[in-house]
CSV table of N, CA and C in Angstrom, one decimal:
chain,number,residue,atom,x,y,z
A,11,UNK,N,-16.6,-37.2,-56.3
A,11,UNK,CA,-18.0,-36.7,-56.4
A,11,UNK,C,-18.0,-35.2,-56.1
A,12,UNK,N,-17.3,-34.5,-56.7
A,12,UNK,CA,-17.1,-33.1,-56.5
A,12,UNK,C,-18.3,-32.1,-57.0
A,13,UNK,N,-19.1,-33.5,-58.2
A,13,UNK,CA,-20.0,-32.4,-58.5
A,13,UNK,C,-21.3,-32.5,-57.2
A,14,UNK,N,-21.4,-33.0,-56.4
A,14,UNK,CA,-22.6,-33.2,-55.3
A,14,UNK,C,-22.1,-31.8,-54.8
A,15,UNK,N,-21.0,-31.6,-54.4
A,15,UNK,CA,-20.9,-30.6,-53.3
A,15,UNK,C,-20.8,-29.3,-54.6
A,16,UNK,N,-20.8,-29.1,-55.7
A,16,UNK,CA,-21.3,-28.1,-56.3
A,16,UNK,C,-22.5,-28.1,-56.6
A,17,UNK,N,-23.1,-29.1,-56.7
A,17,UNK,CA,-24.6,-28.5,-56.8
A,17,UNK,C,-25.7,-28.3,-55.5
A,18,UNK,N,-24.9,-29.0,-54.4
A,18,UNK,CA,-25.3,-28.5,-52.9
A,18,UNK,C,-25.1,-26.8,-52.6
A,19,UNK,N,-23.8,-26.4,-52.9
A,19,UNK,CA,-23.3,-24.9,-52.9
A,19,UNK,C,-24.4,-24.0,-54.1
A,20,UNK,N,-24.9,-24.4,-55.0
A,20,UNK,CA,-25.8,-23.8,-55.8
A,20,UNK,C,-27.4,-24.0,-55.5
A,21,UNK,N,-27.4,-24.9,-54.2
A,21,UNK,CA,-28.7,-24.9,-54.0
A,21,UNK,C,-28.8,-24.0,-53.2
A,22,UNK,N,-28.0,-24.0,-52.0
A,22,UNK,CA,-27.5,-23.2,-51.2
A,22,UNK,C,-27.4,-21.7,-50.9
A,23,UNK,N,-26.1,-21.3,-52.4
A,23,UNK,CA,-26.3,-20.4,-52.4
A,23,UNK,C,-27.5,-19.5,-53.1
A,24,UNK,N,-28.3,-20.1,-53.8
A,24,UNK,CA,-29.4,-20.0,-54.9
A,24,UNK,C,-30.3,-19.5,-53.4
A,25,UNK,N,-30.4,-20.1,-52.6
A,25,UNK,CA,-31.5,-20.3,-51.4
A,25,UNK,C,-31.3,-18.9,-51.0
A,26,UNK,N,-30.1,-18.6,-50.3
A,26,UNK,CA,-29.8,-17.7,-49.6
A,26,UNK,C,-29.7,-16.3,-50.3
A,27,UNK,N,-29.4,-16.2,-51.4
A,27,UNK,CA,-29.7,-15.2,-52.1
A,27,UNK,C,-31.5,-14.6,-52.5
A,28,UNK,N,-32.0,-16.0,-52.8
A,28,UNK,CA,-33.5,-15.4,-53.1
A,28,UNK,C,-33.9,-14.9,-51.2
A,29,UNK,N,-33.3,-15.5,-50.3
A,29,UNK,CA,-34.2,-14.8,-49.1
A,29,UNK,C,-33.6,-13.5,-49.1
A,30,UNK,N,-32.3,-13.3,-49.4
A,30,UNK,CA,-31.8,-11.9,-49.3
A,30,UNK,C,-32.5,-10.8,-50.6
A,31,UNK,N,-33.0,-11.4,-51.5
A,31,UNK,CA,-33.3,-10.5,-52.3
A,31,UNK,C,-34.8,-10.1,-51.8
A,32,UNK,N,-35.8,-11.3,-51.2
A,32,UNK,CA,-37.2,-10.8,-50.8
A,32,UNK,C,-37.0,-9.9,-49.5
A,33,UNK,N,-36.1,-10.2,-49.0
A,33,UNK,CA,-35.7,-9.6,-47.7
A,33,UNK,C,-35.6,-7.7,-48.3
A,34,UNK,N,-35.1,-8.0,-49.2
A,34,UNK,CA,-34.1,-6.7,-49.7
A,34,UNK,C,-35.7,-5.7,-50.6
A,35,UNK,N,-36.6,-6.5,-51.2
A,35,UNK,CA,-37.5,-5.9,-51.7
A,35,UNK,C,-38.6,-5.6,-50.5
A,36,UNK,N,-38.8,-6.5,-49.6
A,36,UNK,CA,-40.0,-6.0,-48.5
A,36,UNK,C,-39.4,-5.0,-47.8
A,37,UNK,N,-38.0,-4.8,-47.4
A,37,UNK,CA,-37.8,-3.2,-47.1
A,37,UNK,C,-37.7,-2.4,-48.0
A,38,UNK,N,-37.6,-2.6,-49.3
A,38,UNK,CA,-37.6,-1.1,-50.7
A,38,UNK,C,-38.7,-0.7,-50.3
A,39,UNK,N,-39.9,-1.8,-50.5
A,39,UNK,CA,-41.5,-1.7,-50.8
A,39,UNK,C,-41.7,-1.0,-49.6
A,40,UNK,N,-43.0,0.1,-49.8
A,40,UNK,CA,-43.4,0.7,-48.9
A,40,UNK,C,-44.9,-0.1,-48.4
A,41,UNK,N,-45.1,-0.9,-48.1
A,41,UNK,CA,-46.6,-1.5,-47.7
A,41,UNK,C,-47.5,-0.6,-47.0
């Protein structure tokens, strides 16, 4: 069942990249 643990790693990484990207736009953004 090797595909569980790749679509765990794509939820995952999927997760972790969208907080890094909002992360990454509320410091561009000047509020």
């Amino acid at each position: 069942m090797w595909w569980i643990w790749l679509l765990l790693g794509l939820v995952v990484g999927g997760t972790l990249g969208f907080v890094a990207f909002a992360l990454w736009l509320l410091r561009e953004w000047d509020w």
